Amino acid sequence: MSEKKGILSRREFLKAAGAVSIGSSFVPLSASAQVPSSDSTMNSEKMIVPTRPFGKTGIDVSILSLGGVLGMSDQLMFRQAIKMGVTYWDTADSYGWGKSEKAIGKYFSRFPDDRKKVFLVSKSGSPDPQQLTDKLNTSLERMNTSYIDLYFIHHVGDVKDRLTDKVKVWAEKAKSQGKIRLFGFSAHKNMENNMLAAAKLGWIDGIMMSYNYRLMVKGEMKRAVDACVKAGIGLTAMKTQAAFSANYYASIGSETDDALKMTERFLAKGYTAEQTNLKAVWENPNIASICSAMPNMTILQANVAAALDKKNLSAGDMQRLELYAQQTAPGYCAGCADICESCVNMDIPISDIMRNLMYDHAYGKPELSVGYLKKIEPAMRRRLLMTDFSMAEHRCPQNMSITKLMQKASEKFA
């Protein structure tokens, strides 16, 4: 950074933009002063993350959710999250192959009184009632708790296929047994269609979906959010950093100074780019919480600082984010799988592959995609090289180079 202006160089900015972290890449500026250190004895309400109603459930949740995969050695993270008011905790039976749930269980065994302070969320990838029962019981045992506040079916791509009448019966039974309080699903693709379909069901309590400054301005997403709000469904945003794969698109952003000027403006206001992305999502009061992977204390404190800051982004700031989203659209998969995958004769999960490429290249977290990569069969790798994706590219709203990315995926998966 320049000693005179304290501003990122173009090269530094583009490098940072292409490897956006899952939390906050840079040390928070003025906002960080609002966050108490881990050994602080301050107990002011001003230091507690605000809450919002979770749909029409009658439950208020912290606007920041502790997500990601934390392990047994991260007990201080859980403790500090409680102190800061980050009491919405998100995990899944598959995170760290169960290690994440076990880490939470270890914390609750040490601090049992904190269990009632936490809005606890876990997930299962199966819609089969018997498997749901088995996985739920395993999660309860791992986390040393008798109930889960919100239980999700994970990675729902089509509500009609996954949220069947059998699942509804199962959810109602689990509630009556006191094992779960609320039920819903997470969606990484086809979010808008899934949200609209769920709003019509009448028995979905919560949805966690990809939602960020790139997606929130789209008409389809606005309609989906409105439908869920009307139905009383609580909404949790994930993938709020909207990372794009600059490794594949080195020229993105290099033809304009707008992206650099935007970052300079936010830094001058005391926000990192990552904190700004969080604040943009919180601008929508209908988003109850943001689920953010926070693997260390630095990111936790930076994200809490953003949550505590009461200043809203200006209309100009939101316009700058929207312009930046337009300029870098070809490097970001918006998850509209129905569009691209319907153009391919073979059964190729383009959107899922895109997401795992994002974990590997944009997040710099290849371990997040390991489980998925292991499931890719050699025949699928060959199909990625042989399939004609030209129609999918033509219909892609983001104008992504799908052929090139599928080739990269084939190389990576090999």
PDB file of N, CA, C and O in Angstrom, residues 303-342:
ATOM      1  N   ASN A 303     -15.935  -9.334  10.989  1.00  0.00           N
ATOM      2  CA  ASN A 303     -17.340  -9.464  10.620  1.00  0.00           C
ATOM      3  C   ASN A 303     -18.259  -8.895  11.693  1.00  0.00           C
ATOM      4  O   ASN A 303     -19.288  -8.287  11.387  1.00  0.00           O
ATOM      5  N   VAL A 304     -17.893  -9.084  12.955  1.00  0.00           N
ATOM      6  CA  VAL A 304     -18.681  -8.506  14.043  1.00  0.00           C
ATOM      7  C   VAL A 304     -18.620  -6.977  13.971  1.00  0.00           C
ATOM      8  O   VAL A 304     -19.622  -6.289  14.198  1.00  0.00           O
ATOM      9  N   ALA A 305     -17.456  -6.438  13.636  1.00  0.00           N
ATOM     10  CA  ALA A 305     -17.329  -4.985  13.506  1.00  0.00           C
ATOM     11  C   ALA A 305     -18.289  -4.457  12.454  1.00  0.00           C
ATOM     12  O   ALA A 305     -18.921  -3.411  12.635  1.00  0.00           O
ATOM     13  N   ALA A 306     -18.414  -5.175  11.356  1.00  0.00           N
ATOM     14  CA  ALA A 306     -19.346  -4.756  10.305  1.00  0.00           C
ATOM     15  C   ALA A 306     -20.785  -4.835  10.799  1.00  0.00           C
ATOM     16  O   ALA A 306     -21.617  -3.974  10.484  1.00  0.00           O
ATOM     17  N   ALA A 307     -21.093  -5.872  11.581  1.00  0.00           N
ATOM     18  CA  ALA A 307     -22.452  -6.038  12.107  1.00  0.00           C
ATOM     19  C   ALA A 307     -22.801  -4.952  13.118  1.00  0.00           C
ATOM     20  O   ALA A 307     -23.958  -4.524  13.212  1.00  0.00           O
ATOM     21  N   LEU A 308     -21.809  -4.501  13.873  1.00  0.00           N
ATOM     22  CA  LEU A 308     -22.043  -3.478  14.892  1.00  0.00           C
ATOM     23  C   LEU A 308     -22.168  -2.081  14.302  1.00  0.00           C
ATOM     24  O   LEU A 308     -22.805  -1.205  14.888  1.00  0.00           O
ATOM     25  N   ASP A 309     -21.552  -1.877  13.141  1.00  0.00           N
ATOM     26  CA  ASP A 309     -21.571  -0.554  12.525  1.00  0.00           C
ATOM     27  C   ASP A 309     -22.989  -0.209  12.064  1.00  0.00           C
ATOM     28  O   ASP A 309     -23.614  -0.957  11.310  1.00  0.00           O
ATOM     29  N   LYS A 310     -23.496   0.911  12.517  1.00  0.00           N
ATOM     30  CA  LYS A 310     -24.893   1.270  12.249  1.00  0.00           C
ATOM     31  C   LYS A 310     -25.070   2.150  11.020  1.00  0.00           C
ATOM     32  O   LYS A 310     -26.199   2.468  10.655  1.00  0.00           O
ATOM     33  N   LYS A 311     -23.974   2.546  10.393  1.00  0.00           N
ATOM     34  CA  LYS A 311     -24.085   3.388   9.204  1.00  0.00           C
ATOM     35  C   LYS A 311     -24.494   2.542   8.003  1.00  0.00           C
ATOM     36  O   LYS A 311     -23.915   1.494   7.751  1.00  0.00           O
ATOM     37  N   ASN A 312     -25.483   3.022   7.260  1.00  0.00           N
ATOM     38  CA  ASN A 312     -25.918   2.328   6.060  1.00  0.00           C
ATOM     39  C   ASN A 312     -25.030   2.704   4.878  1.00  0.00           C
ATOM     40  O   ASN A 312     -24.453   3.796   4.847  1.00  0.00           O
ATOM     41  N   LEU A 313     -24.929   1.813   3.932  1.00  0.00           N
ATOM     42  CA  LEU A 313     -24.254   2.159   2.692  1.00  0.00           C
ATOM     43  C   LEU A 313     -25.123   3.158   1.934  1.00  0.00           C
ATOM     44  O   LEU A 313     -26.350   3.116   2.005  1.00  0.00           O
ATOM     45  N   SER A 314     -24.494   4.065   1.224  1.00  0.00           N
ATOM     46  CA  SER A 314     -25.245   5.065   0.468  1.00  0.00           C
ATOM     47  C   SER A 314     -25.800   4.449  -0.812  1.00  0.00           C
ATOM     48  O   SER A 314     -25.381   3.366  -1.242  1.00  0.00           O
ATOM     49  N   ALA A 315     -26.742   5.149  -1.434  1.00  0.00           N
ATOM     50  CA  ALA A 315     -27.277   4.701  -2.724  1.00  0.00           C
ATOM     51  C   ALA A 315     -26.167   4.612  -3.759  1.00  0.00           C
ATOM     52  O   ALA A 315     -26.144   3.705  -4.596  1.00  0.00           O
ATOM     53  N   GLY A 316     -25.219   5.547  -3.676  1.00  0.00           N
ATOM     54  CA  GLY A 316     -24.082   5.524  -4.597  1.00  0.00           C
ATOM     55  C   GLY A 316     -23.213   4.300  -4.389  1.00  0.00           C
ATOM     56  O   GLY A 316     -22.727   3.703  -5.353  1.00  0.00           O
ATOM     57  N   ASP A 317     -23.029   3.914  -3.121  1.00  0.00           N
ATOM     58  CA  ASP A 317     -22.236   2.722  -2.828  1.00  0.00           C
ATOM     59  C   ASP A 317     -22.901   1.479  -3.411  1.00  0.00           C
ATOM     60  O   ASP A 317     -22.231   0.612  -3.998  1.00  0.00           O
ATOM     61  N   MET A 318     -24.210   1.366  -3.250  1.00  0.00           N
ATOM     62  CA  MET A 318     -24.930   0.216  -3.781  1.00  0.00           C
ATOM     63  C   MET A 318     -24.863   0.193  -5.310  1.00  0.00           C
ATOM     64  O   MET A 318     -24.741  -0.881  -5.918  1.00  0.00           O
ATOM     65  N   GLN A 319     -24.922   1.365  -5.925  1.00  0.00           N
ATOM     66  CA  GLN A 319     -24.818   1.441  -7.383  1.00  0.00           C
ATOM     67  C   GLN A 319     -23.432   1.006  -7.857  1.00  0.00           C
ATOM     68  O   GLN A 319     -23.296   0.347  -8.891  1.00  0.00           O
ATOM     69  N   ARG A 320     -22.417   1.362  -7.098  1.00  0.00           N
ATOM     70  CA  ARG A 320     -21.051   0.968  -7.458  1.00  0.00           C
ATOM     71  C   ARG A 320     -20.887  -0.548  -7.377  1.00  0.00           C
ATOM     72  O   ARG A 320     -20.234  -1.161  -8.226  1.00  0.00           O
ATOM     73  N   LEU A 321     -21.469  -1.145  -6.351  1.00  0.00           N
ATOM     74  CA  LEU A 321     -21.415  -2.601  -6.227  1.00  0.00           C
ATOM     75  C   LEU A 321     -22.134  -3.267  -7.403  1.00  0.00           C
ATOM     76  O   LEU A 321     -21.660  -4.266  -7.957  1.00  0.00           O
ATOM     77  N   GLU A 322     -23.275  -2.717  -7.780  1.00  0.00           N
ATOM     78  CA  GLU A 322     -24.028  -3.289  -8.892  1.00  0.00           C
ATOM     79  C   GLU A 322     -23.249  -3.162 -10.196  1.00  0.00           C
ATOM     80  O   GLU A 322     -23.215  -4.101 -11.005  1.00  0.00           O
ATOM     81  N   LEU A 323     -22.592  -2.020 -10.404  1.00  0.00           N
ATOM     82  CA  LEU A 323     -21.787  -1.834 -11.609  1.00  0.00           C
ATOM     83  C   LEU A 323     -20.621  -2.814 -11.637  1.00  0.00           C
ATOM     84  O   LEU A 323     -20.325  -3.419 -12.671  1.00  0.00           O
ATOM     85  N   TYR A 324     -19.975  -2.985 -10.480  1.00  0.00           N
ATOM     86  CA  TYR A 324     -18.860  -3.930 -10.391  1.00  0.00           C
ATOM     87  C   TYR A 324     -19.349  -5.352 -10.687  1.00  0.00           C
ATOM     88  O   TYR A 324     -18.664  -6.122 -11.371  1.00  0.00           O
ATOM     89  N   ALA A 325     -20.534  -5.691 -10.195  1.00  0.00           N
ATOM     90  CA  ALA A 325     -21.099  -7.010 -10.455  1.00  0.00           C
ATOM     91  C   ALA A 325     -21.310  -7.222 -11.944  1.00  0.00           C
ATOM     92  O   ALA A 325     -21.048  -8.311 -12.484  1.00  0.00           O
ATOM     93  N   GLN A 326     -21.762  -6.193 -12.621  1.00  0.00           N
ATOM     94  CA  GLN A 326     -21.986  -6.291 -14.073  1.00  0.00           C
ATOM     95  C   GLN A 326     -20.662  -6.468 -14.813  1.00  0.00           C
ATOM     96  O   GLN A 326     -20.554  -7.270 -15.744  1.00  0.00           O
ATOM     97  N   GLN A 327     -19.648  -5.732 -14.384  1.00  0.00           N
ATOM     98  CA  GLN A 327     -18.353  -5.776 -15.061  1.00  0.00           C
ATOM     99  C   GLN A 327     -17.658  -7.130 -14.898  1.00  0.00           C
ATOM    100  O   GLN A 327     -16.894  -7.558 -15.761  1.00  0.00           O
ATOM    101  N   THR A 328     -17.910  -7.806 -13.796  1.00  0.00           N
ATOM    102  CA  THR A 328     -17.225  -9.067 -13.501  1.00  0.00           C
ATOM    103  C   THR A 328     -18.157 -10.273 -13.596  1.00  0.00           C
ATOM    104  O   THR A 328     -17.791 -11.367 -13.163  1.00  0.00           O
ATOM    105  N   ALA A 329     -19.329 -10.089 -14.182  1.00  0.00           N
ATOM    106  CA  ALA A 329     -20.322 -11.161 -14.269  1.00  0.00           C
ATOM    107  C   ALA A 329     -19.788 -12.443 -14.914  1.00  0.00           C
ATOM    108  O   ALA A 329     -20.098 -13.542 -14.446  1.00  0.00           O
ATOM    109  N   PRO A 330     -18.975 -12.375 -15.979  1.00  0.00           N
ATOM    110  CA  PRO A 330     -18.512 -13.613 -16.620  1.00  0.00           C
ATOM    111  C   PRO A 330     -17.655 -14.500 -15.722  1.00  0.00           C
ATOM    112  O   PRO A 330     -17.375 -15.643 -16.082  1.00  0.00           O
ATOM    113  N   GLY A 331     -17.223 -13.995 -14.592  1.00  0.00           N
ATOM    114  CA  GLY A 331     -16.423 -14.801 -13.675  1.00  0.00           C
ATOM    115  C   GLY A 331     -17.191 -15.312 -12.481  1.00  0.00           C
ATOM    116  O   GLY A 331     -16.607 -15.875 -11.557  1.00  0.00           O
ATOM    117  N   TYR A 332     -18.532 -15.144 -12.495  1.00  0.00           N
ATOM    118  CA  TYR A 332     -19.332 -15.554 -11.333  1.00  0.00           C
ATOM    119  C   TYR A 332     -20.530 -16.386 -11.769  1.00  0.00           C
ATOM    120  O   TYR A 332     -21.346 -15.943 -12.578  1.00  0.00           O
ATOM    121  N   CYS A 333     -20.648 -17.589 -11.246  1.00  0.00           N
ATOM    122  CA  CYS A 333     -21.794 -18.446 -11.528  1.00  0.00           C
ATOM    123  C   CYS A 333     -22.927 -18.070 -10.580  1.00  0.00           C
ATOM    124  O   CYS A 333     -22.775 -18.142  -9.362  1.00  0.00           O
ATOM    125  N   ALA A 334     -24.062 -17.667 -11.149  1.00  0.00           N
ATOM    126  CA  ALA A 334     -25.203 -17.219 -10.354  1.00  0.00           C
ATOM    127  C   ALA A 334     -26.090 -18.365  -9.899  1.00  0.00           C
ATOM    128  O   ALA A 334     -27.127 -18.133  -9.265  1.00  0.00           O
ATOM    129  N   GLY A 335     -25.725 -19.594 -10.208  1.00  0.00           N
ATOM    130  CA  GLY A 335     -26.465 -20.741  -9.703  1.00  0.00           C
ATOM    131  C   GLY A 335     -27.754 -21.045 -10.439  1.00  0.00           C
ATOM    132  O   GLY A 335     -28.550 -21.857  -9.958  1.00  0.00           O
ATOM    133  N   CYS A 336     -27.981 -20.438 -11.594  1.00  0.00           N
ATOM    134  CA  CYS A 336     -29.222 -20.689 -12.343  1.00  0.00           C
ATOM    135  C   CYS A 336     -29.048 -21.951 -13.189  1.00  0.00           C
ATOM    136  O   CYS A 336     -29.027 -21.906 -14.433  1.00  0.00           O
ATOM    137  N   ALA A 337     -28.935 -23.088 -12.514  1.00  0.00           N
ATOM    138  CA  ALA A 337     -28.622 -24.362 -13.163  1.00  0.00           C
ATOM    139  C   ALA A 337     -29.666 -24.787 -14.174  1.00  0.00           C
ATOM    140  O   ALA A 337     -29.338 -25.441 -15.174  1.00  0.00           O
ATOM    141  N   ASP A 338     -30.921 -24.451 -13.934  1.00  0.00           N
ATOM    142  CA  ASP A 338     -31.983 -24.850 -14.858  1.00  0.00           C
ATOM    143  C   ASP A 338     -31.720 -24.340 -16.267  1.00  0.00           C
ATOM    144  O   ASP A 338     -32.112 -24.979 -17.250  1.00  0.00           O
ATOM    145  N   ILE A 339     -31.067 -23.190 -16.363  1.00  0.00           N
ATOM    146  CA  ILE A 339     -30.827 -22.587 -17.682  1.00  0.00           C
ATOM    147  C   ILE A 339     -29.734 -23.321 -18.437  1.00  0.00           C
ATOM    148  O   ILE A 339     -29.943 -23.808 -19.554  1.00  0.00           O
ATOM    149  N   CYS A 340     -28.558 -23.427 -17.835  1.00  0.00           N
ATOM    150  CA  CYS A 340     -27.423 -24.017 -18.563  1.00  0.00           C
ATOM    151  C   CYS A 340     -27.539 -25.530 -18.698  1.00  0.00           C
ATOM    152  O   CYS A 340     -27.258 -26.089 -19.763  1.00  0.00           O
ATOM    153  N   GLU A 341     -27.983 -26.202 -17.639  1.00  0.00           N
ATOM    154  CA  GLU A 341     -27.999 -27.658 -17.671  1.00  0.00           C
ATOM    155  C   GLU A 341     -29.077 -28.210 -18.596  1.00  0.00           C
ATOM    156  O   GLU A 341     -28.967 -29.325 -19.102  1.00  0.00           O
ATOM    157  N   SER A 342     -30.132 -27.423 -18.836  1.00  0.00           N
ATOM    158  CA  SER A 342     -31.184 -27.864 -19.755  1.00  0.00           C
ATOM    159  C   SER A 342     -30.723 -27.804 -21.207  1.00  0.00           C
ATOM    160  O   SER A 342     -31.374 -28.378 -22.089  1.00  0.00           O
TER     161      SER A 342
END
